[in-house]
C-alpha atoms as one frame of an Amber mdcrd trajectory, in Angstrom:
protein
 -15.685 -19.178   3.843 -15.990 -22.800   4.859 -16.049 -23.903   8.483 -12.845
 -25.837   7.900 -11.028 -22.748   6.587 -12.367 -20.544   9.387 -11.220 -23.057
  12.020  -7.780 -23.349  10.406  -7.332 -19.557  10.302  -8.369 -19.238  13.942
  -6.036 -22.075  14.984  -3.083 -20.622  13.068  -3.752 -17.136  14.462  -3.474
 -18.590  17.981  -0.343 -20.568  17.073   1.255 -17.507  15.499   0.468 -15.466
  18.624   2.194 -18.216  20.606   5.351 -17.948  18.512   4.834 -20.002  15.356
   6.620 -18.373  12.390   4.181 -16.809   9.906   5.877 -18.750   7.107   4.534
 -21.989   8.612   0.908 -21.025   7.972  -1.228 -22.944   5.474  -3.832 -20.174
   5.578  -3.591 -16.503   4.643  -4.841 -14.215   7.400  -4.781 -11.224   5.034
  -7.033 -12.725   2.337  -8.910 -15.153   4.620  -8.088 -18.014   2.258  -5.836
 -21.034   1.931  -2.279 -19.806   1.396  -1.892 -21.784  -1.822  -4.948 -20.021
  -3.289  -3.509 -16.523  -2.862   0.247 -17.058  -3.092   0.514 -14.993  -6.276
  -1.190 -12.043  -4.559   1.763 -11.541  -2.218   4.342 -10.529  -4.794   6.635
  -7.587  -4.116   5.215  -4.184  -4.957   7.004  -2.825  -8.004   6.396   0.158
 -10.271   5.477  -2.219 -13.090   2.895  -4.010 -10.941   1.335  -0.691  -9.864
   1.193   0.474 -13.484  -0.413  -2.761 -14.692  -3.054  -2.580 -11.951  -3.776
   1.100 -12.746  -4.151   0.287 -16.438  -6.545  -2.540 -15.604  -8.653  -0.202
 -13.462  -8.725   2.354 -16.307  -9.769  -0.381 -18.748 -12.607  -1.504 -16.489
 -13.808   2.068 -15.956 -13.724   2.824 -19.686 -15.635  -0.350 -20.433 -18.339
   0.314 -17.837 -18.710   3.915 -19.065 -19.179   2.845 -22.648 -21.664   0.128
 -21.675 -24.260   2.746 -20.728 -23.993   4.635 -24.027
């Protein structure tokens, strides 16, 4: 994390504690990144999204298991 990003997160955390709406942030306190860089990671949780992520995990596990054979 860059110094600039760390300072911005800290500043926005203080501003949010003082009453600034979370929607006004340009940083993401959850992912410790610029909000624009992780905007697609904040989509609503749906059954389809959970299934796709589970399938991806299964694919990765299967691939890593077959790599050692």
